[in-house]
């Protein structure tokens, strides 16, 4: 082969290779078109899947895996659909009753959940096209060790006397008093200002400056769920209670005259002879609120420090009639059947209580003690005077009225 032919052959080969290289260099455009087809296919698949899946969106509260969850706020809700079924069970399989809303968009347990319990929730819903959605969750509620509750008086729906404070006793010591106090509101239809006072880390009482107005309705709101009362200790209560104020009755016991004047709306309606504490066992003075009523109860001196040399109580009466508690430490106003009728109105003979003439068994409604018992409410005030003893401590019973308004408000945490 001549050199000229060889050169022509190489040039042709070079041109051919150049064409191949050029074609290879442009292959990216071909690959891009292939990718577009792939993405389009995926988009079509996603669109098809979207058409098949439900639009209903289920939310379970508390969230799946929650620990120290609230025992009050568990719920299942749905948007863009309606609930077709909800089941809640404890870890051991016990079913929890619940209520579905009228529009079938929410469900909640019928009662407060238990503490330290793991719950499992399974929910199903459908959208407007009937497509089904499912959601599941499991959570554990707060433990008693990490939560607090407050027991309170008076009871929901009760009718009480004008001296009845709202008294809340917490089962854990509260260090964050301001947060807890802010979670408790007390209002009255009388429009009276209400202030709260902390006696210690476990007790807070609330009252107006003067006695409640007759006929008022008092509302107490406990919004303590999730409130941190102490480090790592949260509230679990969320409720509203109301009570009503009855007629205005205040009774005045005079240990010197040995008479009690019962007043209603400031007018004396009854005068009853009494026997107060003997000179060596005088009765506390001050404003005392009736906190409990017993048709009959047992009184044993040993429980309040009145013991004989053998350690037994100086008295042990198993059937004290018409007894009404005035202090936590054991002061009562009660019927007395063991004393002579001549005692009442003439001699102070008790160990510190206020006695009224009565009969054994509390069966005679005509006795002074029976009359006073039947005309008294929990929350009525009994003012004891001229005993020679000191004024009762404000925290000994429901007796915060023995603290003036400035002192009372100084005990608030907010």
Short mmCIF file of C-alpha atoms in Angstrom, two decimals:
data_model
loop_
_atom_site.label_atom_id
_atom_site.label_comp_id
_atom_site.label_asym_id
_atom_site.label_seq_id
_atom_site.Cartn_x
_atom_site.Cartn_y
_atom_site.Cartn_z
CA UNK A 1 0.00 0.00 0.00
CA UNK A 2 1.33 3.42 -0.99
CA UNK A 3 1.84 6.07 1.63
CA UNK A 4 -0.92 8.20 0.12
CA UNK A 5 -3.45 5.36 0.35
CA UNK A 6 -2.32 4.63 3.94
CA UNK A 7 -2.85 8.26 4.91
CA UNK A 8 -6.31 8.24 3.33
CA UNK A 9 -7.18 5.07 5.26
CA UNK A 10 -6.04 6.56 8.57
CA UNK A 11 -7.97 9.75 7.89
CA UNK A 12 -11.11 7.72 7.20
CA UNK A 13 -10.60 5.71 10.37
CA UNK A 14 -10.00 8.90 12.29
CA UNK A 15 -13.15 10.41 10.92
CA UNK A 16 -15.08 7.29 11.86
CA UNK A 17 -13.66 7.32 15.39
CA UNK A 18 -14.42 10.99 15.63
CA UNK A 19 -18.00 10.22 14.75
CA UNK A 20 -18.13 7.53 17.40
CA UNK A 21 -16.62 9.83 19.98
CA UNK A 22 -18.97 12.56 18.99
CA UNK A 23 -21.88 10.18 19.33
CA UNK A 24 -20.61 8.99 22.68
CA UNK A 25 -20.11 12.56 23.81
CA UNK A 26 -23.81 13.31 23.11
CA UNK A 27 -25.13 10.17 24.80
CA UNK A 28 -25.94 12.18 27.96
CA UNK A 29 -28.87 13.72 26.16
CA UNK A 30 -30.21 10.30 25.45
CA UNK A 31 -29.81 9.24 29.14
CA UNK A 32 -31.65 12.38 30.33
CA UNK A 33 -34.68 11.48 28.28
CA UNK A 34 -34.60 8.00 29.79
CA UNK A 35 -34.46 9.51 33.36
CA UNK A 36 -37.38 11.81 32.62
CA UNK A 37 -39.38 8.78 31.70
CA UNK A 38 -38.38 7.15 35.01
CA UNK A 39 -39.33 10.19 37.06
CA UNK A 40 -42.59 10.48 35.22
CA UNK A 41 -43.33 6.84 35.97
CA UNK A 42 -42.57 7.40 39.67
CA UNK A 43 -44.77 10.50 39.75
CA UNK A 44 -47.54 8.51 38.14
CA UNK A 45 -47.07 5.76 40.73
CA UNK A 46 -47.13 8.31 43.58
CA UNK A 47 -50.25 9.90 42.17
CA UNK A 48 -51.90 6.53 41.86
CA UNK A 49 -50.93 5.67 45.43
CA UNK A 50 -52.26 9.01 46.65
CA UNK A 51 -55.57 8.30 44.95
CA UNK A 52 -55.76 4.95 46.75
CA UNK A 53 -54.70 6.19 50.27
CA UNK A 54 -57.13 7.87 52.68
CA UNK A 55 -57.08 11.62 53.27
CA UNK A 56 -58.18 11.06 56.90
CA UNK A 57 -55.48 12.16 59.33
CA UNK A 58 -55.68 10.60 62.82
CA UNK A 59 -53.99 12.18 65.85
CA UNK A 60 -53.58 10.30 69.14
CA UNK A 61 -52.83 12.19 72.36
CA UNK A 62 -50.50 11.58 74.19
CA UNK A 63 -47.97 10.83 71.50
CA UNK A 64 -46.73 7.33 70.92
CA UNK A 65 -44.00 6.43 73.42
CA UNK A 66 -44.89 9.18 75.91
CA UNK A 67 -43.89 8.62 79.53
CA UNK A 68 -45.34 10.48 82.54
CA UNK A 69 -48.39 11.19 80.38
CA UNK A 70 -51.45 13.04 81.66
CA UNK A 71 -54.32 10.99 83.05
CA UNK A 72 -56.85 13.62 81.91
CA UNK A 73 -56.14 14.66 78.35
CA UNK A 74 -56.05 11.43 76.35
CA UNK A 75 -57.96 11.74 73.08
CA UNK A 76 -58.17 10.60 69.47
CA UNK A 77 -59.10 13.13 66.79
CA UNK A 78 -59.36 13.02 63.02
CA UNK A 79 -59.32 15.66 60.28
CA UNK A 80 -60.58 15.16 56.74
CA UNK A 81 -62.59 12.16 57.84
CA UNK A 82 -64.60 10.43 60.55
CA UNK A 83 -63.63 7.85 63.12
CA UNK A 84 -64.96 4.36 62.49
CA UNK A 85 -63.42 2.67 65.50
CA UNK A 86 -61.24 3.37 68.54
CA UNK A 87 -60.02 0.89 71.12
CA UNK A 88 -57.97 1.66 74.22
CA UNK A 89 -56.66 -1.12 76.40
CA UNK A 90 -54.31 -1.47 79.32
CA UNK A 91 -51.15 -3.48 78.91
CA UNK A 92 -52.91 -6.55 80.32
CA UNK A 93 -55.74 -6.23 77.80
CA UNK A 94 -58.43 -4.55 79.90
CA UNK A 95 -60.67 -2.39 77.70
CA UNK A 96 -61.16 1.30 78.52
CA UNK A 97 -64.63 2.72 77.93
CA UNK A 98 -64.80 5.84 75.78
CA UNK A 99 -67.14 8.34 74.16
CA UNK A 100 -67.30 9.22 70.47
CA UNK A 101 -68.40 12.75 69.57
CA UNK A 102 -71.66 13.24 67.69
CA UNK A 103 -69.81 14.20 64.50
CA UNK A 104 -67.44 11.22 64.91
CA UNK A 105 -64.34 13.38 64.72
CA UNK A 106 -63.10 12.81 68.28
CA UNK A 107 -63.02 10.17 71.00
CA UNK A 108 -62.01 10.32 74.63
CA UNK A 109 -62.05 7.98 77.65
CA UNK A 110 -65.22 8.09 79.75
CA UNK A 111 -63.27 8.45 82.99
CA UNK A 112 -59.89 9.61 84.25
CA UNK A 113 -57.10 7.16 83.46
CA UNK A 114 -55.11 5.38 86.15
CA UNK A 115 -51.64 6.45 87.11
CA UNK A 116 -48.57 4.27 86.40
CA UNK A 117 -50.41 2.42 83.64
CA UNK A 118 -49.45 1.66 80.05
CA UNK A 119 -52.25 2.12 77.51
CA UNK A 120 -52.46 1.02 73.89
CA UNK A 121 -54.67 2.83 71.38
CA UNK A 122 -55.78 1.63 67.95
CA UNK A 123 -57.82 4.00 65.79
CA UNK A 124 -59.47 3.68 62.40
CA UNK A 125 -61.05 6.40 60.25
CA UNK A 126 -62.36 6.87 56.74
CA UNK A 127 -62.37 9.86 54.41
CA UNK A 128 -65.22 11.16 52.24
CA UNK A 129 -64.49 8.50 49.63
CA UNK A 130 -64.61 5.69 52.15
CA UNK A 131 -60.86 5.08 52.14
CA UNK A 132 -59.59 3.71 55.47
CA UNK A 133 -56.72 5.07 57.60
CA UNK A 134 -55.17 3.49 60.70
CA UNK A 135 -53.10 4.82 63.59
CA UNK A 136 -51.66 3.16 66.71
CA UNK A 137 -49.94 4.47 69.82
CA UNK A 138 -48.81 3.36 73.27
CA UNK A 139 -48.09 5.59 76.28
CA UNK A 140 -47.57 5.32 80.02
CA UNK A 141 -49.26 7.63 82.51
CA UNK A 142 -47.54 9.53 85.29
CA UNK A 143 -46.68 7.59 88.45
CA UNK A 144 -47.91 8.48 91.98
CA UNK A 145 -44.31 9.18 92.95
CA UNK A 146 -44.08 11.82 90.23
CA UNK A 147 -47.49 13.42 90.72
CA UNK A 148 -49.54 15.20 93.37
CA UNK A 149 -53.23 15.64 94.10
CA UNK A 150 -55.13 17.99 96.37
CA UNK A 151 -58.05 16.89 98.52
CA UNK A 152 -60.43 19.75 99.11
CA UNK A 153 -63.42 20.93 101.09
CA UNK A 154 -66.26 21.62 100.74
CA UNK A 155 -67.75 18.94 98.52
CA UNK A 156 -69.04 19.63 95.04
CA UNK A 157 -72.70 20.61 95.09
CA UNK A 158 -72.90 21.08 98.86
CA UNK A 159 -74.64 23.88 100.74
CA UNK A 160 -72.51 25.29 103.55
CA UNK A 161 -72.39 28.06 106.09
CA UNK A 162 -70.98 31.53 105.52
CA UNK A 163 -67.67 30.71 107.22
CA UNK A 164 -66.67 27.82 104.98
CA UNK A 165 -63.25 28.38 103.36
CA UNK A 166 -61.93 26.45 100.39
CA UNK A 167 -59.27 24.25 101.94
CA UNK A 168 -56.89 22.19 99.77
CA UNK A 169 -54.52 19.62 101.27
CA UNK A 170 -51.83 18.26 98.95
CA UNK A 171 -50.39 14.75 99.23
CA UNK A 172 -46.90 16.02 98.36
CA UNK A 173 -45.00 18.99 99.74
CA UNK A 174 -45.35 21.90 97.30
CA UNK A 175 -42.21 23.95 96.68
CA UNK A 176 -43.46 25.82 93.61
CA UNK A 177 -46.41 27.38 95.46
CA UNK A 178 -46.93 30.19 92.98
CA UNK A 179 -47.46 27.82 90.04
CA UNK A 180 -49.88 25.67 92.01
CA UNK A 181 -51.81 28.65 93.36
CA UNK A 182 -52.16 30.05 89.84
CA UNK A 183 -53.71 26.73 88.86
CA UNK A 184 -56.52 27.15 91.43
CA UNK A 185 -59.11 29.88 91.03
CA UNK A 186 -61.97 30.62 93.42
CA UNK A 187 -64.78 32.99 92.43
CA UNK A 188 -68.16 33.87 93.90
CA UNK A 189 -71.37 35.22 92.45
CA UNK A 190 -71.28 37.70 95.33
CA UNK A 191 -68.33 39.42 93.64
CA UNK A 192 -66.22 39.24 96.80
CA UNK A 193 -62.45 39.27 96.42
CA UNK A 194 -60.98 35.90 97.36
CA UNK A 195 -57.41 35.47 98.59
CA UNK A 196 -55.48 32.30 99.32
CA UNK A 197 -53.11 31.62 102.21
CA UNK A 198 -50.49 28.88 102.54
CA UNK A 199 -50.30 27.47 106.07
CA UNK A 200 -47.48 25.11 105.12
CA UNK A 201 -46.12 23.22 102.11
CA UNK A 202 -49.16 20.93 102.01
CA UNK A 203 -52.13 23.18 102.76
CA UNK A 204 -53.66 26.23 101.13
CA UNK A 205 -56.97 27.84 102.19
CA UNK A 206 -58.93 30.50 100.28
CA UNK A 207 -61.57 32.90 101.62
CA UNK A 208 -62.96 36.44 101.25
CA UNK A 209 -62.20 39.25 103.71
CA UNK A 210 -65.61 38.89 105.38
CA UNK A 211 -67.87 35.87 105.59
CA UNK A 212 -69.42 34.74 102.31
CA UNK A 213 -72.62 36.49 101.29
CA UNK A 214 -75.78 34.50 101.97
CA UNK A 215 -77.09 32.71 98.88
CA UNK A 216 -73.90 33.04 96.83
CA UNK A 217 -72.51 30.31 94.62
CA UNK A 218 -68.77 29.68 94.79
CA UNK A 219 -66.84 28.07 91.93
CA UNK A 220 -63.48 26.38 92.37
CA UNK A 221 -61.44 25.53 89.27
CA UNK A 222 -58.53 23.14 89.61
CA UNK A 223 -56.32 23.41 86.52
CA UNK A 224 -53.38 21.49 87.96
CA UNK A 225 -52.83 18.90 85.26
CA UNK A 226 -49.15 19.08 84.28
CA UNK A 227 -48.32 21.86 86.78
CA UNK A 228 -44.95 21.18 88.40
CA UNK A 229 -45.53 21.52 92.15
CA UNK A 230 -42.03 20.34 93.08
CA UNK A 231 -39.05 19.18 91.00
CA UNK A 232 -40.24 16.22 88.92
CA UNK A 233 -43.67 16.18 90.60
CA UNK A 234 -46.65 17.28 88.50
CA UNK A 235 -50.33 17.79 89.16
CA UNK A 236 -52.96 15.47 87.66
CA UNK A 237 -56.22 17.23 88.54
CA UNK A 238 -58.41 19.08 86.10
CA UNK A 239 -61.92 19.74 87.36
CA UNK A 240 -64.44 22.38 88.41
CA UNK A 241 -66.59 22.21 91.54
CA UNK A 242 -69.25 24.52 92.94
CA UNK A 243 -70.87 24.93 96.32
CA UNK A 244 -73.61 27.15 97.65
CA UNK A 245 -73.77 29.44 100.68
CA UNK A 246 -76.82 28.97 102.86
CA UNK A 247 -78.42 31.38 105.31
CA UNK A 248 -76.13 33.52 107.43
CA UNK A 249 -75.88 31.82 110.84
CA UNK A 250 -73.28 32.80 113.42
CA UNK A 251 -73.50 31.58 117.03
CA UNK A 252 -71.85 33.28 120.00
CA UNK A 253 -70.75 31.23 123.00
CA UNK A 254 -70.02 33.22 126.18
CA UNK A 255 -68.17 31.08 128.70
CA UNK A 256 -68.71 33.71 131.39
CA UNK A 257 -72.51 33.88 131.11
CA UNK A 258 -72.63 30.23 129.97
CA UNK A 259 -75.09 31.09 127.23
CA UNK A 260 -74.98 30.72 123.44
CA UNK A 261 -76.87 33.16 121.24
CA UNK A 262 -77.69 31.81 117.78
CA UNK A 263 -78.05 34.59 115.20
CA UNK A 264 -79.32 34.55 111.64
CA UNK A 265 -78.73 37.61 109.49
CA UNK A 266 -77.55 39.35 112.66
CA UNK A 267 -80.73 38.70 114.67
CA UNK A 268 -80.86 36.39 117.70
CA UNK A 269 -83.15 33.44 116.95
CA UNK A 270 -82.31 31.22 119.92
CA UNK A 271 -80.50 31.40 123.26
CA UNK A 272 -79.18 28.08 124.58
CA UNK A 273 -77.58 27.39 127.99
CA UNK A 274 -74.14 25.78 127.65
CA UNK A 275 -71.29 24.37 129.70
CA UNK A 276 -67.80 25.26 128.43
CA UNK A 277 -64.34 24.10 129.52
CA UNK A 278 -63.63 23.85 133.25
CA UNK A 279 -61.05 26.26 134.73
CA UNK A 280 -58.25 23.69 134.33
CA UNK A 281 -59.36 22.72 130.78
CA UNK A 282 -60.51 26.00 129.26
CA UNK A 283 -61.97 26.23 125.77
CA UNK A 284 -60.13 27.97 122.94
CA UNK A 285 -61.44 31.41 122.08
CA UNK A 286 -62.07 32.81 118.63
CA UNK A 287 -64.03 32.22 115.44
CA UNK A 288 -64.44 28.52 114.76
CA UNK A 289 -66.05 26.88 111.76
CA UNK A 290 -68.06 23.67 111.99
CA UNK A 291 -66.11 21.21 109.84
CA UNK A 292 -67.91 17.90 110.55
CA UNK A 293 -71.24 16.72 111.97
CA UNK A 294 -71.93 13.40 113.71
CA UNK A 295 -75.29 12.28 115.06
CA UNK A 296 -73.25 10.22 117.53
CA UNK A 297 -69.52 9.72 117.91
CA UNK A 298 -66.96 8.36 120.34
CA UNK A 299 -64.76 10.68 122.37
CA UNK A 300 -61.70 9.26 124.10
CA UNK A 301 -59.53 11.60 126.16
CA UNK A 302 -56.40 9.60 125.31
CA UNK A 303 -56.60 10.73 121.69
CA UNK A 304 -56.29 14.39 122.67
CA UNK A 305 -53.79 14.08 125.51
CA UNK A 306 -56.13 13.68 128.50
CA UNK A 307 -54.76 10.48 130.08
CA UNK A 308 -54.80 8.94 133.53
CA UNK A 309 -51.66 7.56 135.16
CA UNK A 310 -52.35 4.19 133.53
CA UNK A 311 -52.25 5.78 130.08
CA UNK A 312 -55.97 5.43 129.50
CA UNK A 313 -58.17 8.36 128.67
CA UNK A 314 -59.62 10.46 131.47
CA UNK A 315 -62.91 9.85 129.68
CA UNK A 316 -64.14 7.47 127.01
CA UNK A 317 -67.71 8.14 125.88
CA UNK A 318 -68.74 5.91 123.00
CA UNK A 319 -71.98 7.67 122.06
CA UNK A 320 -71.61 11.42 122.33
CA UNK A 321 -74.77 12.81 120.67
CA UNK A 322 -75.12 15.64 118.17
CA UNK A 323 -71.38 16.34 117.90
CA UNK A 324 -69.95 19.00 115.60
CA UNK A 325 -66.21 19.49 115.17
CA UNK A 326 -64.69 22.95 115.69
CA UNK A 327 -60.94 22.16 115.66
CA UNK A 328 -58.66 19.46 114.32
CA UNK A 329 -57.23 19.05 117.82
CA UNK A 330 -60.56 17.86 119.21
CA UNK A 331 -62.75 20.79 120.20
CA UNK A 332 -66.45 20.03 119.59
CA UNK A 333 -69.78 21.59 120.34
CA UNK A 334 -71.93 18.61 121.28
CA UNK A 335 -74.81 17.16 123.24
CA UNK A 336 -74.22 16.08 126.84
CA UNK A 337 -76.50 13.50 128.51
CA UNK A 338 -74.26 12.61 131.46
CA UNK A 339 -74.34 16.03 133.10
CA UNK A 340 -77.21 17.15 135.33
CA UNK A 341 -79.63 19.60 133.67
CA UNK A 342 -78.64 22.17 136.28
CA UNK A 343 -75.09 22.29 134.88
CA UNK A 344 -76.05 24.03 131.63
CA UNK A 345 -76.07 27.76 132.01
CA UNK A 346 -74.42 27.55 135.44
CA UNK A 347 -71.13 25.63 135.53
CA UNK A 348 -68.26 25.05 133.08
CA UNK A 349 -67.36 21.37 133.45
CA UNK A 350 -65.91 20.07 130.18
CA UNK A 351 -62.38 19.22 129.02
CA UNK A 352 -62.55 22.08 126.50
CA UNK A 353 -65.63 21.33 124.44
CA UNK A 354 -68.90 23.24 124.50
CA UNK A 355 -71.71 21.08 125.87
CA UNK A 356 -75.47 21.40 125.34
CA UNK A 357 -78.20 19.49 127.19
CA UNK A 358 -79.15 16.25 125.41
CA UNK A 359 -80.31 12.67 125.91
CA UNK A 360 -78.52 9.37 125.41
CA UNK A 361 -79.03 8.02 121.92
CA UNK A 362 -79.70 11.42 120.31
CA UNK A 363 -83.34 10.45 119.84
CA UNK A 364 -85.12 13.44 121.36
CA UNK A 365 -85.54 16.25 118.85
CA UNK A 366 -86.76 18.65 121.54
CA UNK A 367 -83.43 18.95 123.36
CA UNK A 368 -81.29 22.08 122.96
CA UNK A 369 -78.47 20.03 121.42
CA UNK A 370 -80.82 18.41 118.88
CA UNK A 371 -82.25 21.79 117.91
CA UNK A 372 -78.83 23.33 117.37
CA UNK A 373 -77.61 20.28 115.42
CA UNK A 374 -80.61 20.32 113.08
CA UNK A 375 -80.28 24.06 112.50
CA UNK A 376 -76.52 23.99 111.80
CA UNK A 377 -74.57 23.50 108.58
CA UNK A 378 -70.97 22.54 108.01
CA UNK A 379 -69.39 25.95 107.50
CA UNK A 380 -71.42 27.76 110.15
CA UNK A 381 -69.39 29.92 112.51
CA UNK A 382 -69.28 29.51 116.29
CA UNK A 383 -67.59 32.42 118.07
CA UNK A 384 -66.31 31.48 121.54
CA UNK A 385 -65.63 34.27 124.03
CA UNK A 386 -64.53 34.91 127.64
CA UNK A 387 -62.94 31.53 128.31
CA UNK A 388 -59.59 32.78 129.57
CA UNK A 389 -57.78 30.63 127.01
CA UNK A 390 -55.80 31.77 123.96
CA UNK A 391 -57.28 32.32 120.51
CA UNK A 392 -57.39 29.16 118.45
CA UNK A 393 -54.65 28.84 115.81
CA UNK A 394 -55.93 29.70 112.32
CA UNK A 395 -54.75 26.34 110.95
CA UNK A 396 -56.36 24.31 113.77
CA UNK A 397 -59.44 23.36 111.79
CA UNK A 398 -60.99 25.71 109.24
CA UNK A 399 -60.33 28.72 111.42
CA UNK A 400 -58.45 31.17 109.23
CA UNK A 401 -60.94 33.88 110.22
CA UNK A 402 -58.78 34.47 113.30
CA UNK A 403 -56.18 36.08 111.03
CA UNK A 404 -56.78 39.64 109.83
CA UNK A 405 -57.00 40.38 106.09
CA UNK A 406 -53.49 41.80 105.78
CA UNK A 407 -51.98 38.77 107.50
CA UNK A 408 -54.10 36.46 105.38
CA UNK A 409 -53.06 38.01 102.08
CA UNK A 410 -49.41 38.02 103.17
CA UNK A 411 -49.56 34.23 103.04
CA UNK A 412 -50.32 34.22 99.32
CA UNK A 413 -47.65 33.00 96.89
CA UNK A 414 -48.79 35.22 94.01
#
